[in-house]
Short mmCIF file of C-alpha atoms in Angstrom, two decimals:
data_model
loop_
_atom_site.label_atom_id
_atom_site.label_comp_id
_atom_site.label_asym_id
_atom_site.label_seq_id
_atom_site.Cartn_x
_atom_site.Cartn_y
_atom_site.Cartn_z
CA MET A 1 -58.60 50.48 150.58
CA VAL A 2 -57.68 46.99 149.42
CA THR A 3 -54.02 46.18 148.73
CA LEU A 4 -52.06 43.23 147.36
CA GLU A 5 -50.74 42.61 150.87
CA ASP A 6 -54.32 41.89 151.99
CA TYR A 7 -54.28 38.80 149.76
CA GLY A 8 -51.04 37.57 151.33
CA THR A 9 -47.73 36.12 150.13
CA PHE A 10 -47.06 32.41 150.51
CA GLU A 11 -44.36 29.89 149.64
CA THR A 12 -45.50 27.74 146.71
CA ALA A 13 -44.80 24.19 145.55
CA TRP A 14 -44.46 25.15 141.87
CA CYS A 15 -41.38 24.82 139.66
CA PRO A 16 -39.45 28.06 139.00
CA GLY A 17 -40.67 29.39 135.66
CA CYS A 18 -44.14 27.81 135.92
CA GLY A 19 -46.93 29.85 134.35
CA ASN A 20 -48.95 29.49 137.54
CA PHE A 21 -46.96 32.30 139.17
CA SER A 22 -48.09 35.00 136.76
CA ILE A 23 -51.69 33.75 136.85
CA LEU A 24 -51.68 33.92 140.66
CA SER A 25 -50.30 37.45 140.50
CA ALA A 26 -52.91 38.49 137.92
CA VAL A 27 -55.77 37.14 140.04
CA LYS A 28 -54.62 39.14 143.06
CA LYS A 29 -54.14 42.32 141.02
CA ALA A 30 -57.56 41.90 139.42
CA LEU A 31 -59.28 41.50 142.77
CA VAL A 32 -57.48 44.52 144.19
CA GLY A 33 -58.31 46.52 141.06
CA LEU A 34 -61.98 45.68 141.53
CA GLY A 35 -61.81 46.81 145.14
CA LEU A 36 -62.87 43.42 146.46
CA LYS A 37 -61.85 42.58 150.00
CA PRO A 38 -60.68 39.01 150.78
CA HIS A 39 -63.81 38.18 152.80
CA GLN A 40 -65.94 39.02 149.73
CA VAL A 41 -64.20 36.41 147.58
CA LEU A 42 -64.41 32.60 147.41
CA LEU A 43 -61.95 30.57 145.33
CA VAL A 44 -62.79 26.94 144.63
CA SER A 45 -60.50 24.36 143.03
CA GLY A 46 -60.15 20.65 142.38
CA ILE A 47 -56.92 18.66 142.20
CA GLY A 48 -53.66 19.44 140.41
CA GLN A 49 -50.82 21.95 140.38
CA ALA A 50 -53.15 24.70 139.13
CA ALA A 51 -55.68 23.74 141.79
CA LYS A 52 -53.14 24.76 144.43
CA ALA A 53 -53.43 28.40 143.35
CA PRO A 54 -56.19 29.25 145.85
CA HIS A 55 -53.93 27.90 148.62
CA TYR A 56 -51.71 30.90 148.02
CA ILE A 57 -54.37 33.59 148.36
CA ARG A 58 -55.70 34.90 151.65
CA ALA A 59 -59.45 34.70 150.96
CA ASN A 60 -62.25 32.15 151.40
CA VAL A 61 -61.09 28.87 149.82
CA PHE A 62 -62.56 25.44 149.15
CA ASN A 63 -60.24 22.76 147.73
CA GLY A 64 -62.33 19.77 146.77
CA LEU A 65 -62.37 16.61 144.68
CA HIS A 66 -60.84 16.15 141.25
CA GLY A 67 -62.99 17.95 138.68
CA ARG A 68 -65.62 19.04 141.19
CA ALA A 69 -64.84 22.71 141.64
CA LEU A 70 -67.85 23.94 139.66
CA PRO A 71 -70.59 22.11 141.63
CA VAL A 72 -69.21 23.49 144.88
CA ALA A 73 -68.85 26.96 143.40
CA THR A 74 -72.43 26.79 142.10
CA GLY A 75 -73.83 25.84 145.50
CA ALA A 76 -71.91 28.60 147.23
CA LYS A 77 -73.07 31.19 144.72
CA LEU A 78 -76.71 30.19 145.09
CA ALA A 79 -76.47 30.33 148.88
CA ASN A 80 -74.80 33.73 148.80
CA PRO A 81 -75.14 35.60 145.48
CA GLU A 82 -73.31 38.56 147.01
CA LEU A 83 -70.10 36.52 147.14
CA THR A 84 -67.61 36.82 144.25
CA VAL A 85 -66.98 33.19 143.32
CA ILE A 86 -64.04 32.04 141.21
CA ALA A 87 -63.41 28.41 140.26
CA GLU A 88 -59.78 27.84 139.34
CA SER A 89 -58.15 24.61 138.19
CA GLY A 90 -56.20 22.97 135.39
CA ASP A 91 -57.17 21.70 131.95
CA GLY A 92 -57.17 18.07 133.09
CA CYS A 93 -59.24 18.70 136.22
CA THR A 94 -61.72 20.97 134.44
CA TYR A 95 -62.13 19.46 130.99
CA GLY A 96 -61.37 15.83 131.92
CA GLU A 97 -62.71 14.80 135.32
CA GLY A 98 -64.97 17.86 135.45
CA GLY A 99 -66.07 17.86 131.82
CA ASN A 100 -69.77 17.37 132.42
CA HIS A 101 -69.79 20.02 135.14
CA PHE A 102 -68.20 22.38 132.64
CA LEU A 103 -71.08 21.80 130.21
CA ALA A 104 -73.70 22.15 132.96
CA ALA A 105 -72.24 25.46 134.16
CA ILE A 106 -72.43 26.87 130.63
CA ARG A 107 -76.04 25.73 130.24
CA ARG A 108 -77.06 27.21 133.59
CA ASN A 109 -75.08 30.42 133.12
CA ILE A 110 -74.35 30.52 136.82
CA ASN A 111 -72.85 33.88 137.77
CA LEU A 112 -69.26 32.91 138.52
CA THR A 113 -65.85 32.97 136.88
CA LEU A 114 -63.93 29.89 135.75
CA LEU A 115 -60.16 30.25 135.31
CA VAL A 116 -58.55 27.27 133.62
CA HIS A 117 -54.75 26.96 133.71
CA ASN A 118 -54.25 25.25 130.34
CA ASN A 119 -50.74 23.81 129.94
CA GLN A 120 -51.94 20.93 127.76
CA ILE A 121 -50.62 18.27 130.15
CA TYR A 122 -51.23 16.76 133.59
CA GLY A 123 -48.42 18.27 135.67
CA LEU A 124 -49.19 16.94 139.16
CA THR A 125 -49.19 13.34 137.95
CA LYS A 126 -46.03 13.86 135.91
CA GLY A 127 -46.94 14.34 132.32
CA GLN A 128 -49.67 12.17 130.84
CA ALA A 129 -51.90 13.67 128.16
CA SER A 130 -54.77 15.92 129.18
CA PRO A 131 -57.91 16.60 127.10
CA THR A 132 -56.14 19.53 125.40
CA THR A 133 -52.93 17.68 124.45
CA GLU A 134 -52.53 17.56 120.69
CA GLU A 135 -53.12 14.30 118.85
CA GLY A 136 -49.95 12.29 118.28
CA ARG A 137 -47.96 13.92 121.13
CA ILE A 138 -45.67 11.38 122.82
CA THR A 139 -45.86 11.48 126.61
CA LYS A 140 -44.70 9.22 129.43
CA ALA A 141 -48.12 7.58 129.55
CA GLN A 142 -48.70 7.61 125.77
CA PRO A 143 -45.38 6.40 124.27
CA GLN A 144 -47.11 5.60 120.97
CA GLY A 145 -48.60 9.07 120.79
CA VAL A 146 -51.93 10.49 121.98
CA PRO A 147 -54.68 8.71 120.02
CA SER A 148 -57.49 11.24 120.61
CA ALA A 149 -58.19 14.63 119.07
CA PRO A 150 -57.75 17.57 121.47
CA PHE A 151 -60.74 19.16 123.18
CA ASN A 152 -61.39 22.78 122.19
CA PRO A 153 -63.07 24.37 125.24
CA LEU A 154 -63.55 27.75 123.59
CA ALA A 155 -65.33 26.35 120.55
CA VAL A 156 -67.59 24.29 122.81
CA ALA A 157 -68.36 27.29 125.03
CA VAL A 158 -69.10 29.57 122.08
CA ALA A 159 -71.20 26.89 120.39
CA MET A 160 -73.30 26.65 123.57
CA GLN A 161 -73.51 30.45 123.74
CA ALA A 162 -71.80 30.76 127.11
CA GLY A 163 -72.09 34.20 128.66
CA PHE A 164 -68.41 35.21 128.49
CA VAL A 165 -65.67 33.30 126.67
CA ALA A 166 -62.06 34.43 126.63
CA ARG A 167 -58.57 33.10 126.07
CA ALA A 168 -55.51 34.53 127.80
CA PHE A 169 -51.77 33.86 127.92
CA SER A 170 -49.86 33.88 131.20
CA GLY A 171 -46.99 35.70 129.48
CA MET A 172 -49.21 38.74 128.84
CA ALA A 173 -49.68 39.73 132.49
CA ASP A 174 -51.49 43.06 132.17
CA HIS A 175 -53.78 41.69 129.47
CA LEU A 176 -54.62 38.71 131.68
CA THR A 177 -55.39 40.95 134.67
CA ASP A 178 -57.76 43.03 132.56
CA LEU A 179 -59.55 39.91 131.26
CA ILE A 180 -60.05 38.59 134.80
CA GLN A 181 -61.57 41.89 135.85
CA GLN A 182 -63.93 41.80 132.87
CA ALA A 183 -64.88 38.20 133.60
CA VAL A 184 -65.59 38.82 137.29
CA SER A 185 -67.66 41.90 136.39
CA HIS A 186 -69.74 39.98 133.83
CA HIS A 187 -73.22 38.93 135.00
CA GLY A 188 -73.31 35.22 134.14
CA PHE A 189 -70.88 32.39 133.55
CA SER A 190 -67.40 33.51 132.52
CA LEU A 191 -64.67 31.28 131.15
CA ILE A 192 -61.04 32.29 130.70
CA ASP A 193 -58.89 29.54 129.22
CA ILE A 194 -55.36 30.63 130.19
CA LEU A 195 -52.49 29.25 128.13
CA GLN A 196 -49.40 28.68 130.24
CA PRO A 197 -46.11 26.76 129.97
CA CYS A 198 -45.32 23.68 132.05
CA ILE A 199 -41.54 23.72 132.07
CA SER A 200 -41.23 20.18 133.44
CA PHE A 201 -43.65 18.06 131.41
CA ASN A 202 -44.51 19.99 128.24
CA LEU A 203 -41.34 20.83 126.36
CA VAL A 204 -43.18 21.73 123.15
CA ASN A 205 -45.64 24.46 124.18
CA THR A 206 -43.05 26.60 125.95
CA LEU A 207 -43.17 30.27 126.91
CA ALA A 208 -41.31 31.12 123.69
CA TRP A 209 -43.72 28.94 121.66
CA TYR A 210 -46.71 30.89 123.00
CA LYS A 211 -45.01 34.29 122.70
CA LYS A 212 -44.38 33.67 119.03
CA ARG A 213 -48.03 32.82 118.33
CA CYS A 214 -50.35 34.65 120.75
CA TYR A 215 -51.75 37.95 119.61
CA ALA A 216 -54.38 40.26 121.17
CA LEU A 217 -57.65 40.57 119.31
CA PRO A 218 -57.91 43.97 117.58
CA ASP A 219 -59.94 46.79 119.13
CA ASP A 220 -62.58 46.56 116.39
CA TYR A 221 -63.27 42.88 117.11
CA ASP A 222 -66.92 42.51 118.23
CA PRO A 223 -67.43 39.64 120.73
CA ALA A 224 -71.21 39.98 120.40
CA GLN A 225 -71.11 38.40 116.93
CA TRP A 226 -71.57 34.63 117.28
CA GLU A 227 -70.44 33.38 113.88
CA PRO A 228 -67.13 35.31 113.81
CA ALA A 229 -66.60 34.18 117.41
CA MET A 230 -66.90 30.53 116.38
CA LYS A 231 -64.28 31.08 113.70
CA THR A 232 -62.00 32.87 116.17
CA ALA A 233 -62.42 30.10 118.75
CA MET A 234 -61.23 27.59 116.16
CA GLU A 235 -58.09 29.54 115.28
CA TRP A 236 -55.06 27.64 116.55
CA GLY A 237 -51.58 26.97 115.28
CA GLU A 238 -49.18 29.59 113.97
CA ARG A 239 -51.56 32.32 115.18
CA ILE A 240 -53.51 32.11 118.48
CA PRO A 241 -55.95 34.93 119.36
CA VAL A 242 -56.29 36.07 122.98
CA GLY A 243 -58.98 38.33 124.40
CA VAL A 244 -62.75 38.25 124.81
CA ILE A 245 -63.90 35.95 122.01
CA TYR A 246 -67.62 35.89 122.74
CA ARG A 247 -70.01 37.64 125.12
CA ASN A 248 -73.78 37.88 125.50
CA LYS A 249 -76.36 39.05 128.02
CA ARG A 250 -78.25 35.89 128.91
CA PRO A 251 -80.03 35.93 132.28
CA SER A 252 -77.96 34.19 134.92
CA PHE A 253 -79.04 30.98 136.66
CA GLU A 254 -79.82 32.88 139.86
CA ASP A 255 -82.15 35.24 138.00
CA HIS A 256 -84.63 32.37 137.61
CA PHE A 257 -85.15 31.91 141.38
CA PRO A 258 -87.62 34.40 142.91
CA VAL A 259 -86.56 33.35 146.41
CA LEU A 260 -83.12 34.88 145.81
CA LYS A 261 -84.67 38.28 145.08
CA GLN A 262 -85.29 38.55 148.83
CA GLY A 263 -81.55 38.45 149.46
CA PRO A 264 -78.94 35.74 150.08
CA LEU A 265 -80.10 32.47 151.63
CA VAL A 266 -77.11 32.56 153.91
CA GLY A 267 -77.86 34.49 157.06
CA ARG A 268 -81.62 34.02 156.90
CA GLY A 269 -83.33 32.50 159.84
CA VAL A 270 -85.06 29.13 159.60
CA ASP A 271 -88.86 29.09 159.90
CA GLN A 272 -89.16 26.04 162.12
CA LYS A 273 -92.97 26.10 161.94
CA LYS A 274 -92.90 25.84 158.15
CA VAL A 275 -90.23 23.12 158.24
CA LYS A 276 -92.44 21.15 160.64
CA GLN A 277 -95.41 21.55 158.31
CA ILE A 278 -93.41 20.30 155.31
CA LEU A 279 -92.05 17.31 157.21
CA GLY A 280 -95.53 16.60 158.51
CA SER A 281 -96.87 16.41 154.94
CA TYR A 282 -94.68 13.36 154.34
CA ALA A 283 -95.75 11.56 157.51
#
C-alpha cells in the first residue's frame, strides 16, 4: 500500500503562504490515490520556484534547463511508456522559454501530464512579467507597464485540440487533487494550468483575489464539446472557471510507433549484429 510518507517530507525554499505548498501536497495525494509507487513516477522540471517542486518529492526526478522539461519528459516516456511522467514548472519556464515545446507536446499528444504553476510573474528572478502577466501591469522590470497582451494557454491548447485541458486553483485543494488524478489517468497529453498566488512579487492576484473569482464548472458541463470549451477557455476576469475544460480521445504519440507495442525500449537488449549491419551500410 502506498502512503504519503513514501513520497517523503522535505524542507523547502518557498515563502510561507506560497501556492506551491498546496500544489506539492495535491501532487503527492493524487499519486497516492492512484496507487502509484515512487519508483513508477518521474517528475521533470525546468528552472524557477515552481520547478523546485520535484525536489521535494521522493520519486524519480530530472531537473533540467530553463523551459526544457517537456523534451526530456517526452524522451523518457518514449523509452519507458510504463512510467508515469509528469512535467512540472512555472508559467514563465513553460510558456516563455519552453513555449515551442508546449506547442509541440500538444501536437504530438505525448502521454504525459503537464502541471503549470501559474502565478503570472517570474518569482525566482524577483518579479518581472511572465507571458501570463496582464497588459499594463507595472513590475520591477517593466516600470512603464507590460506592453504585451497576456498569453492564454488554455485557449491555445483547446484551439489545437489538446487531449486534456484543465484549469485549477491552488486554494481548492481537493478539487486540484482530483484534477491531477484525472490528468494522469488520461491517455494522451494533459495540461493543468494551476492558478496560485505569489505573495512576494504579485500583490494583485492574491489568494483572496482568486477565491473571489474562481468557480468550479457545473456537473452538466460537457468537456467533449469543442466550441463551448473555447468560450470557457476565454472566460477570465470577475469569473474564472476551474475544472476540465476540454477532453478528447486522440491517439497518443506513442500509439504511432509499432516498435513500442513490443514493450518498453528500456530494458531491452541490444542486437549488436544488427547495429553492426546498420553501421556497415554507411561505410
